PDB file of C-alpha atoms in Angstrom:
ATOM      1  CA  UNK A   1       0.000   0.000   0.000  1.00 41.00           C
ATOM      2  CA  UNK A   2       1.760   3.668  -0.943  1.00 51.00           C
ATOM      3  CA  UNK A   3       0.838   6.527   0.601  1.00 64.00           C
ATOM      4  CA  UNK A   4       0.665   9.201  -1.700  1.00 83.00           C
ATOM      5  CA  UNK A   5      -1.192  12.358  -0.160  1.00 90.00           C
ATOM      6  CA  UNK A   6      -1.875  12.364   3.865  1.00 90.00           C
ATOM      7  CA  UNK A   7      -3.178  14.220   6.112  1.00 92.00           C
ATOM      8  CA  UNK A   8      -3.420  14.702   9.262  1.00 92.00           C
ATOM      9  CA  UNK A   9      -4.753  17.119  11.989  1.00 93.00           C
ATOM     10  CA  UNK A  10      -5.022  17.409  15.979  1.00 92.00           C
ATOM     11  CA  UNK A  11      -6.621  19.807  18.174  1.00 89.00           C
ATOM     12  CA  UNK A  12      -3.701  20.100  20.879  1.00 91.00           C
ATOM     13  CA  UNK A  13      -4.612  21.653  23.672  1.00 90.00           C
ATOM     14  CA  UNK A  14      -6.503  24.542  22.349  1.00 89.00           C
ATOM     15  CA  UNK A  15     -10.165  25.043  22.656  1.00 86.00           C
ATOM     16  CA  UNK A  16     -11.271  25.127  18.778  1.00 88.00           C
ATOM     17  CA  UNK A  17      -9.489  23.932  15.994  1.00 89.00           C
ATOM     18  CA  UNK A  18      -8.445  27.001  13.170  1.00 91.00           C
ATOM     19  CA  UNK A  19      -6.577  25.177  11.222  1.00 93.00           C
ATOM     20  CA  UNK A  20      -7.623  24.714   7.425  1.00 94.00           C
ATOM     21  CA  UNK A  21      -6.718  22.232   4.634  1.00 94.00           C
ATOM     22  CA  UNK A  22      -7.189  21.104   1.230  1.00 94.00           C
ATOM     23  CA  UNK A  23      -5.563  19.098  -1.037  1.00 93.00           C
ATOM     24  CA  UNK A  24      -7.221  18.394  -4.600  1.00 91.00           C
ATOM     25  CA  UNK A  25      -5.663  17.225  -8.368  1.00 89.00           C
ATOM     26  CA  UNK A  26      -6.466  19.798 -10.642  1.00 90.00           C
ATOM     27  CA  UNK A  27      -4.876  20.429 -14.550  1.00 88.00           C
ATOM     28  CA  UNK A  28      -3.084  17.006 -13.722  1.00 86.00           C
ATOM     29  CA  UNK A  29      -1.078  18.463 -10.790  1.00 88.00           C
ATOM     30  CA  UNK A  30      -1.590  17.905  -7.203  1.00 91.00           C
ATOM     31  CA  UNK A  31      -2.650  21.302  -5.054  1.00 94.00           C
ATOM     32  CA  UNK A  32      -2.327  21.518  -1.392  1.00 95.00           C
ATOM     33  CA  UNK A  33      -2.880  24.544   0.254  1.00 96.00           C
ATOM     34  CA  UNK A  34      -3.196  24.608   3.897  1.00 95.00           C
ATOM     35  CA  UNK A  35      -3.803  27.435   6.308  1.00 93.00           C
ATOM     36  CA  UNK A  36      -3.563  28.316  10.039  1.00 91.00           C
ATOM     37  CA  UNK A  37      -6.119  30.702  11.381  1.00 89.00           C
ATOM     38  CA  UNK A  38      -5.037  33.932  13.657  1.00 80.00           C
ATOM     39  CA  UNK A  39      -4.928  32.733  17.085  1.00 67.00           C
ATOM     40  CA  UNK A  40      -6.336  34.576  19.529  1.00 61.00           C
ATOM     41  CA  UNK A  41      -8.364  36.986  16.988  1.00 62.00           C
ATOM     42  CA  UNK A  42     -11.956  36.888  16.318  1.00 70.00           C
ATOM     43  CA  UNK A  43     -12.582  34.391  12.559  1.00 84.00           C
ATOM     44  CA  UNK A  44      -9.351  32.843  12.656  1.00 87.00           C
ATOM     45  CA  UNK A  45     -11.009  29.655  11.441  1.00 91.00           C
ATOM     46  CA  UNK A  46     -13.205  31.450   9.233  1.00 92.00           C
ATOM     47  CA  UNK A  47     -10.431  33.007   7.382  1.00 91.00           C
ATOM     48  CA  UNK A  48      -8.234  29.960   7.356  1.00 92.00           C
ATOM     49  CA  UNK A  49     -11.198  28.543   5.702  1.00 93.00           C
ATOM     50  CA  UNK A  50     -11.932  31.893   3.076  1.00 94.00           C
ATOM     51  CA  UNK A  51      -8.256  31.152   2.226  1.00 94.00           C
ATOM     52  CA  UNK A  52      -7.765  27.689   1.365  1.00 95.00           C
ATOM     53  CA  UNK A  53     -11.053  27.769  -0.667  1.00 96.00           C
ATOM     54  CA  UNK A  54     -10.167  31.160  -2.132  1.00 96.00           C
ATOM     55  CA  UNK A  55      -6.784  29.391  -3.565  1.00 95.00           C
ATOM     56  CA  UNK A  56      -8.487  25.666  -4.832  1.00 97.00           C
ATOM     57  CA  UNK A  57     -11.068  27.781  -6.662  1.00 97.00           C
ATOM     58  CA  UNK A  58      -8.834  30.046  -8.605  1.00 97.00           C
ATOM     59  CA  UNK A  59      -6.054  27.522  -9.403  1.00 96.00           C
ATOM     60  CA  UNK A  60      -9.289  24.863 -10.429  1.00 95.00           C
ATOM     61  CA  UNK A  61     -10.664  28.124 -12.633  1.00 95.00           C
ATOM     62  CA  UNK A  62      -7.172  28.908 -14.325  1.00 94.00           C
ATOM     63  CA  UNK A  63      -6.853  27.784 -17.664  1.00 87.00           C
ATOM     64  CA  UNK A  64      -3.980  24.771 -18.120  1.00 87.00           C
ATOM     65  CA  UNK A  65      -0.936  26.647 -19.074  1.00 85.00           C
ATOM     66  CA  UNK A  66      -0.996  29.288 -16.138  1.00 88.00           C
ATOM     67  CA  UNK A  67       0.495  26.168 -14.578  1.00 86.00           C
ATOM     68  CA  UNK A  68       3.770  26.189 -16.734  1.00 83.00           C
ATOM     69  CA  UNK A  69       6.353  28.697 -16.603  1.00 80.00           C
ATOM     70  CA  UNK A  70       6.678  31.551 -17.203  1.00 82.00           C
ATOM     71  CA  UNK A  71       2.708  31.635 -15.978  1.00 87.00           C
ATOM     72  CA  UNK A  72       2.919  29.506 -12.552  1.00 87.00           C
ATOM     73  CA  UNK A  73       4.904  32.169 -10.091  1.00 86.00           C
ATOM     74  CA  UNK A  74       2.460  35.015 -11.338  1.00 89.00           C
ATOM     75  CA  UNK A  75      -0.124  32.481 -11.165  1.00 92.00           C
ATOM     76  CA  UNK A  76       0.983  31.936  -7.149  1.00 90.00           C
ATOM     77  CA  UNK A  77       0.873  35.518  -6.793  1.00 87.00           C
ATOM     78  CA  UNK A  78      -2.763  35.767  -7.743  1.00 92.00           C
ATOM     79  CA  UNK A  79      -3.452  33.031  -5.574  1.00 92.00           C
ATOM     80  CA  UNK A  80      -2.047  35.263  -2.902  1.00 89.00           C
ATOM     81  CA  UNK A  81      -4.103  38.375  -3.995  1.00 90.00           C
ATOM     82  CA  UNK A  82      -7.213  35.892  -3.797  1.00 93.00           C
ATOM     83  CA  UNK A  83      -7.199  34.350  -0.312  1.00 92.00           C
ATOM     84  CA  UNK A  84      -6.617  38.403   0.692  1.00 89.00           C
ATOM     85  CA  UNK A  85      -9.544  39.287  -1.085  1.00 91.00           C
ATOM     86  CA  UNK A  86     -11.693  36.316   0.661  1.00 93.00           C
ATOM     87  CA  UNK A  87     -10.427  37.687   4.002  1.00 90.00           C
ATOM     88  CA  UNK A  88     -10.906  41.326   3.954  1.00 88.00           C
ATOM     89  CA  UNK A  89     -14.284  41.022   4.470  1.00 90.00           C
ATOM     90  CA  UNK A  90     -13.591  39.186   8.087  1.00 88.00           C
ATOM     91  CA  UNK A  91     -14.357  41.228  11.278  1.00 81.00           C
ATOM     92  CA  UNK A  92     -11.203  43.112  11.853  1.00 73.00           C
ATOM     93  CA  UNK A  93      -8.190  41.302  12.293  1.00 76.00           C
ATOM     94  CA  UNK A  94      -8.977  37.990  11.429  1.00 82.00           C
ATOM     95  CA  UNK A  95      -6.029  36.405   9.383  1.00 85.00           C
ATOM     96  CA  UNK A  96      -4.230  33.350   8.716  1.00 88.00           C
ATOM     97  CA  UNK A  97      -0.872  31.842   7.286  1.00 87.00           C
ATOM     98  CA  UNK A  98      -1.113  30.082   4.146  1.00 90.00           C
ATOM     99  CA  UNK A  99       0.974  27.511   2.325  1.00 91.00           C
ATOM    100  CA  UNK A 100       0.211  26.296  -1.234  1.00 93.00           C
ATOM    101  CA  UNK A 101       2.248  23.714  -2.972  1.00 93.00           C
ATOM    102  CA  UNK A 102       1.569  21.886  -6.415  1.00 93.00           C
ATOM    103  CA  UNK A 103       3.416  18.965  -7.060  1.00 90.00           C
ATOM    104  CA  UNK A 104       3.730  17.002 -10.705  1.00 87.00           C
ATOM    105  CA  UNK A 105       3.960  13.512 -11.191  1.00 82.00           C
ATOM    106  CA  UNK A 106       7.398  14.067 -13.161  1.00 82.00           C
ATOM    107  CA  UNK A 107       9.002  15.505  -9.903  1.00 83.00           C
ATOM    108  CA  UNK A 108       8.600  19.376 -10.246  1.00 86.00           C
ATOM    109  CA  UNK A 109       7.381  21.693  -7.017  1.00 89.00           C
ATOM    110  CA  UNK A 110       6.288  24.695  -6.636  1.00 90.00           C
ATOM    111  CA  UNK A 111       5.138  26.710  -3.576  1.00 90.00           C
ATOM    112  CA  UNK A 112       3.951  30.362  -2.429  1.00 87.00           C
ATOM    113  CA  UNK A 113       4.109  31.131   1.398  1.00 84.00           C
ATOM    114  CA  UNK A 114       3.167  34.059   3.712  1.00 84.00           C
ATOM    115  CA  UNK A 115       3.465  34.047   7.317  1.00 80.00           C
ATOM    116  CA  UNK A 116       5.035  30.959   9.978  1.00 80.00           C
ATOM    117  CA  UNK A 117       3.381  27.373   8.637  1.00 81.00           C
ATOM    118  CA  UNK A 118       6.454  25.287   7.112  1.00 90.00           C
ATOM    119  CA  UNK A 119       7.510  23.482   4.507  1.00 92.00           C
ATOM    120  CA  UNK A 120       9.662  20.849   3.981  1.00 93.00           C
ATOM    121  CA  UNK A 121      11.404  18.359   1.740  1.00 92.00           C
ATOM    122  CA  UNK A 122      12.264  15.510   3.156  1.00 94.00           C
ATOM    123  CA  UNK A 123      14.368  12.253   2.057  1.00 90.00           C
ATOM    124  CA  UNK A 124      15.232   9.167   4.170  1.00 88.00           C
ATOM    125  CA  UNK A 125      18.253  11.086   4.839  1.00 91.00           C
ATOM    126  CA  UNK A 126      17.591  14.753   4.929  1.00 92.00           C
ATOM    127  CA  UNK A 127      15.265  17.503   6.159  1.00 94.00           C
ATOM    128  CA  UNK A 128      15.439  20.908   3.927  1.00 91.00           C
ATOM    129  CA  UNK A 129      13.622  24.290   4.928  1.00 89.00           C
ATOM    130  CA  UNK A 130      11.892  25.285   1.952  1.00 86.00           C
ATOM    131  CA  UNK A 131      10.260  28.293   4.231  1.00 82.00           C
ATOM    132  CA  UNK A 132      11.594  31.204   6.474  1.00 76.00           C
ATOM    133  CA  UNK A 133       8.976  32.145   9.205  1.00 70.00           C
ATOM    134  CA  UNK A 134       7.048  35.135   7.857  1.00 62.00           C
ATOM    135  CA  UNK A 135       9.388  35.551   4.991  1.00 58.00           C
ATOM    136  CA  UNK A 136       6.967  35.992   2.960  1.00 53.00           C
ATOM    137  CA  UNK A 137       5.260  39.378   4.530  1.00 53.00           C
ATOM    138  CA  UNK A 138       3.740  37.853   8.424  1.00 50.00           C
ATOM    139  CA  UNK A 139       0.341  37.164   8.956  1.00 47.00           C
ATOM    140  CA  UNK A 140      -2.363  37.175   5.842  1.00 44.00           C
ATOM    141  CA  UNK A 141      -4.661  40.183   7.755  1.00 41.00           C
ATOM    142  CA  UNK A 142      -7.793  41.357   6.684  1.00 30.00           C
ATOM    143  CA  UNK A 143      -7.132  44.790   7.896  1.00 31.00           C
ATOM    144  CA  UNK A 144      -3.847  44.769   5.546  1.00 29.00           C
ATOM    145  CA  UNK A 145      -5.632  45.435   1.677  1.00 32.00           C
ATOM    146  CA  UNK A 146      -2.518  43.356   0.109  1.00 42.00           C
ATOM    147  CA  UNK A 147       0.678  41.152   1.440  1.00 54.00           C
ATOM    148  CA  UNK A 148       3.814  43.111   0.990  1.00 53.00           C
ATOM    149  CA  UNK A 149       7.165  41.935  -0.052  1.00 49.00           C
ATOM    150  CA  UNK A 150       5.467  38.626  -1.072  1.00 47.00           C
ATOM    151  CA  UNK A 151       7.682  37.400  -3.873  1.00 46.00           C
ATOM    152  CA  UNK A 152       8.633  33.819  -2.867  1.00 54.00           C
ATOM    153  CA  UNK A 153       7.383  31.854  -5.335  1.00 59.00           C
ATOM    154  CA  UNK A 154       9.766  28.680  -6.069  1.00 66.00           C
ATOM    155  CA  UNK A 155      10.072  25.860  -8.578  1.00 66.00           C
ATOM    156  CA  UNK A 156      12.516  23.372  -8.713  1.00 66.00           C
ATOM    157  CA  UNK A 157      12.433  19.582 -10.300  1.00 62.00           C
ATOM    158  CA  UNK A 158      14.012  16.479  -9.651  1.00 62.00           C
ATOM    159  CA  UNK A 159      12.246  15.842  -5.995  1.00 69.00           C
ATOM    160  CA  UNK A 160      12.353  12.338  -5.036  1.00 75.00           C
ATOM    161  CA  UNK A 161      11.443  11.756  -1.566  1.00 88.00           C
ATOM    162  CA  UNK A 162       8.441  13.326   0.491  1.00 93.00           C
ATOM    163  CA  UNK A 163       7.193  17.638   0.771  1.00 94.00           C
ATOM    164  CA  UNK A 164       5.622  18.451   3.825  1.00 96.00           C
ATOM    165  CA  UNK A 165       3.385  21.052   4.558  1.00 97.00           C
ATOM    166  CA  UNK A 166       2.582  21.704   8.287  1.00 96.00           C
ATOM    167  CA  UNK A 167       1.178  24.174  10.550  1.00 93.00           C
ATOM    168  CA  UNK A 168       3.534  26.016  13.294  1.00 90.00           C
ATOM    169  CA  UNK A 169       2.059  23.669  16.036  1.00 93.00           C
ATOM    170  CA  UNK A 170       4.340  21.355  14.546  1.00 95.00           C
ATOM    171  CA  UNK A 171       7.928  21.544  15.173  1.00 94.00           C
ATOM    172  CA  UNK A 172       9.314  19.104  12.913  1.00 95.00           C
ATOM    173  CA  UNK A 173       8.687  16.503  10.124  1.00 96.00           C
ATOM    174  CA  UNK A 174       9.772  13.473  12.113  1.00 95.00           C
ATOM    175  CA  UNK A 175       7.550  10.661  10.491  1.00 93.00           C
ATOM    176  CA  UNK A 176       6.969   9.357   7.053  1.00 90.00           C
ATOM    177  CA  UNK A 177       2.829   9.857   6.685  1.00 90.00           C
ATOM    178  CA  UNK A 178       1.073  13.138   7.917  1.00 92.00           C
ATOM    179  CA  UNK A 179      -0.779  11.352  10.382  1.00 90.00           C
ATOM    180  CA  UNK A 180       3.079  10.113  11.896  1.00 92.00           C
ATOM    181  CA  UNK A 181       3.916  13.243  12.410  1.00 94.00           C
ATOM    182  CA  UNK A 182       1.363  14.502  13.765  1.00 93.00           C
ATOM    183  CA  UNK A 183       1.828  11.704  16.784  1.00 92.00           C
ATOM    184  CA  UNK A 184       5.134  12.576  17.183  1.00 95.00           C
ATOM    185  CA  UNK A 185       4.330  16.254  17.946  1.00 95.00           C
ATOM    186  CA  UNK A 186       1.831  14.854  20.375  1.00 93.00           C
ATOM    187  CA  UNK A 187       4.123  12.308  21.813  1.00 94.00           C
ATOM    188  CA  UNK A 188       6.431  15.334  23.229  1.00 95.00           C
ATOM    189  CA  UNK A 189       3.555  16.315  25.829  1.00 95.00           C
ATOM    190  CA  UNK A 190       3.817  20.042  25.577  1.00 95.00           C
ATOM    191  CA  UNK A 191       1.385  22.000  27.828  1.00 95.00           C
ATOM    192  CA  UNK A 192       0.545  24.951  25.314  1.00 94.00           C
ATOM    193  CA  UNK A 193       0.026  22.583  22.123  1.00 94.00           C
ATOM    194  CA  UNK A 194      -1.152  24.435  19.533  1.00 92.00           C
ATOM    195  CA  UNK A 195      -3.531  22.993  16.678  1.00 93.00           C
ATOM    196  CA  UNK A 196      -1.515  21.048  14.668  1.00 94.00           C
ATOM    197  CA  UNK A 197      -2.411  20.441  10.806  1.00 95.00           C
ATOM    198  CA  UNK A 198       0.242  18.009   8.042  1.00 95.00           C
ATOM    199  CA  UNK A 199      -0.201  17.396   4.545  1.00 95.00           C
ATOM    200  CA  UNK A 200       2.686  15.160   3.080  1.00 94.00           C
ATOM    201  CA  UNK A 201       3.416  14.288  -0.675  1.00 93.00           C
ATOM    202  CA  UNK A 202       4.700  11.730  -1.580  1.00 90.00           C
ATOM    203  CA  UNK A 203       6.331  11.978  -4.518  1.00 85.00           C
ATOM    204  CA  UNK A 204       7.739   8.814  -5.835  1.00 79.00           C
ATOM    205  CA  UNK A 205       4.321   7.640  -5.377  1.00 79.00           C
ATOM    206  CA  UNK A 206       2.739  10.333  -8.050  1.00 79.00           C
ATOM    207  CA  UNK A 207       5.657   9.746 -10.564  1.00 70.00           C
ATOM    208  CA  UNK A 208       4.024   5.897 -10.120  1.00 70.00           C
ATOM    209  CA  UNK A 209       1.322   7.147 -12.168  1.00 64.00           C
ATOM    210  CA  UNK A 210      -1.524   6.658  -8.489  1.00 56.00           C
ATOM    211  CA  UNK A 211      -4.959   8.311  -8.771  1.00 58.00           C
ATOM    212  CA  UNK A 212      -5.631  10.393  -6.378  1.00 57.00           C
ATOM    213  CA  UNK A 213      -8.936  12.196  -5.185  1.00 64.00           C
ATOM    214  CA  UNK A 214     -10.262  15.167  -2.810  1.00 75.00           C
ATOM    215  CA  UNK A 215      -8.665  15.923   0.936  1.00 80.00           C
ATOM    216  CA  UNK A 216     -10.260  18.133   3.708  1.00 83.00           C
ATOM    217  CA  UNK A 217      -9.773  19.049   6.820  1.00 80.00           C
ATOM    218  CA  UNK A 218     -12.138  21.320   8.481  1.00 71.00           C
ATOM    219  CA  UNK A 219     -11.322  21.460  12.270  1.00 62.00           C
ATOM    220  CA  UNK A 220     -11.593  18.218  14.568  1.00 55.00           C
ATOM    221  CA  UNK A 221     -11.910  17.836  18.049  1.00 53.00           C
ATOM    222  CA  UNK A 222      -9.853  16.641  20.034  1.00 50.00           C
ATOM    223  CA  UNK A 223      -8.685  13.775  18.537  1.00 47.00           C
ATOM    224  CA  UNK A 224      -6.440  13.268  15.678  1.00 55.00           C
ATOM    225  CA  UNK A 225      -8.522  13.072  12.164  1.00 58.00           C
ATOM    226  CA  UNK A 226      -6.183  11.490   9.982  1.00 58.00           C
ATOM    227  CA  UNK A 227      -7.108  10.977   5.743  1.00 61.00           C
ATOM    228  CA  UNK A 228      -4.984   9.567   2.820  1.00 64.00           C
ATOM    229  CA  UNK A 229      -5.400   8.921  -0.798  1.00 61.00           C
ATOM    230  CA  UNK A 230      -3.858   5.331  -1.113  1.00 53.00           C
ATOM    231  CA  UNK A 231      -3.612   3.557  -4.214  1.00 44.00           C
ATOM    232  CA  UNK A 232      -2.522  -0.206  -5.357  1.00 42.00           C
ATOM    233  CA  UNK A 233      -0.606  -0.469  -8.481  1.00 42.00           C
ATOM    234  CA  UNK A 234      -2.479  -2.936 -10.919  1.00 36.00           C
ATOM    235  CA  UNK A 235      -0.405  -5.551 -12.443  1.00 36.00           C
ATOM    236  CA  UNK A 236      -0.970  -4.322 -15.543  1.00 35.00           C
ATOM    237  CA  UNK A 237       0.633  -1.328 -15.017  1.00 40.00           C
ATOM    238  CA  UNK A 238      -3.017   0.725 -15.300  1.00 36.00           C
ATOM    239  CA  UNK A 239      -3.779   3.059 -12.850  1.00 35.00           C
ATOM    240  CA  UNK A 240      -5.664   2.093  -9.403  1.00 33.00           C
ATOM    241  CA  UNK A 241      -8.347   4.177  -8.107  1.00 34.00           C
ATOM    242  CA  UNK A 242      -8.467   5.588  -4.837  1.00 38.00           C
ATOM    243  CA  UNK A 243      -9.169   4.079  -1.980  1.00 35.00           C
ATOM    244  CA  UNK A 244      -9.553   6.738   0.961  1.00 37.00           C
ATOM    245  CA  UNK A 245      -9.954   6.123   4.621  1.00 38.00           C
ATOM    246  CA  UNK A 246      -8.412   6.170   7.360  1.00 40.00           C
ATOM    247  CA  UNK A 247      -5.014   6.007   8.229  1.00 42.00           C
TER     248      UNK A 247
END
């Protein structure tokens, strides 16, 4: 059984879950955006969830070739500009972080990020930043009409072992499924544990041609919700269809 999209999310020790995540296939590409809502605001789950949705529906509206280059940084950009625009409307400081990622099936990645979620790639052997902490202009605010300084757009090919995407409740990838790491971060028994949120993509297991389908997660309680898209390779060397569940 491979693994090729999980995800994973627990509530810590926080009264409401804020964090938001997605993870869909659209234009043949896999798109996961995930978001962590403004602690301590008012709508911080609201606009983690305005964001997220904000991003899946413009990159599932763009037309095909936005997601080549030169198109797919300004593309990122816009994707940006639209979880803003799906936030402003928020009561008054109500914000997230976002993180988007698209990954092909040939190896290439691309990501956009603005404010302290992570992302990593990851091999048996190696961990490697791909984010700096509010690098790319702090918190996405509604009270702030566009992100500044937001030009970290990324692309890169050849990837051969695992990019994870995870909120800042989690303090490192140390697992090989979403769902892993998010017991780890548990496991350390922290007394302030903030919501914790992973999305991990595989991605030998694209390049082995696996159908994929839909991922969500919209705030659990407080225990850990874990989802994958798993696939079985036929003998044939067709494609399986998806089989999601449950870690």
């Amino acid at each position: 059984m491979i693994h090729a999209v999980t995800l994973a999310q627990a509530l810590g020790t926080r009264d409401r879950q804020e964090d938001r995540a997605r993870v869909e296939v659209l234009h043949g590409c896999v798109v996961a955006v995930l978001a962590d809502g403004m602690g301590g605001h008012a709508c911080g789950d609201e606009a983690a969830q305005a964001a997220v949705d904000a991003v899946i529906d413009l990159v599932r509206s763009a037309l095909p070739g936005r997601l080549q280059e030169p198109h797919l940084h300004p593309l990122l950009l816009d994707a940006v500009e639209a979880a803003c625009a799906a936030v402003r409307p928020l009561p008054d400081r109500a914000g997230c972080t976002l993180d988007i990622v698209l990954a092909w099936p040939d190896g290439r990645v691309a990501w956009q990020h603005v404010g302290d979620a992570q992302i990593w790639a990851v091999s048996d052997t190696t961990v490697e930043p791909l984010t700096r902490p509010h690098a790319g202009g702090g918190w996405l605010l509604s009270c702030i009409p566009q992100v500044g300084a937001n030009d970290h757009a990324t692309y890169f090919g050849g990837v051969t072992g695992r990019i994870v995407l995870a909120t800042d409740g989690v303090g490192a990838p140390n697992g090989r499924t979403a769902a892993d790491i998010v017991r780890a971060q548990l496991a350390r028994g922290l007394p302030h544990q903030d919501n914790a949120t992973v999305i991990v993509i595989d991605v030998e297991a694209l390049a082995d041609g696996l159908t994929v389908g839909p991922l969500e997660g919209r705030g659990a309680g407080g225990l850990s919700v874990a989802r994958s898209w798993r696939a079985r390779r036929r003998r044939d060397g067709g494609r399986a269809g998806p089989d999601t569940g449950r870690e």
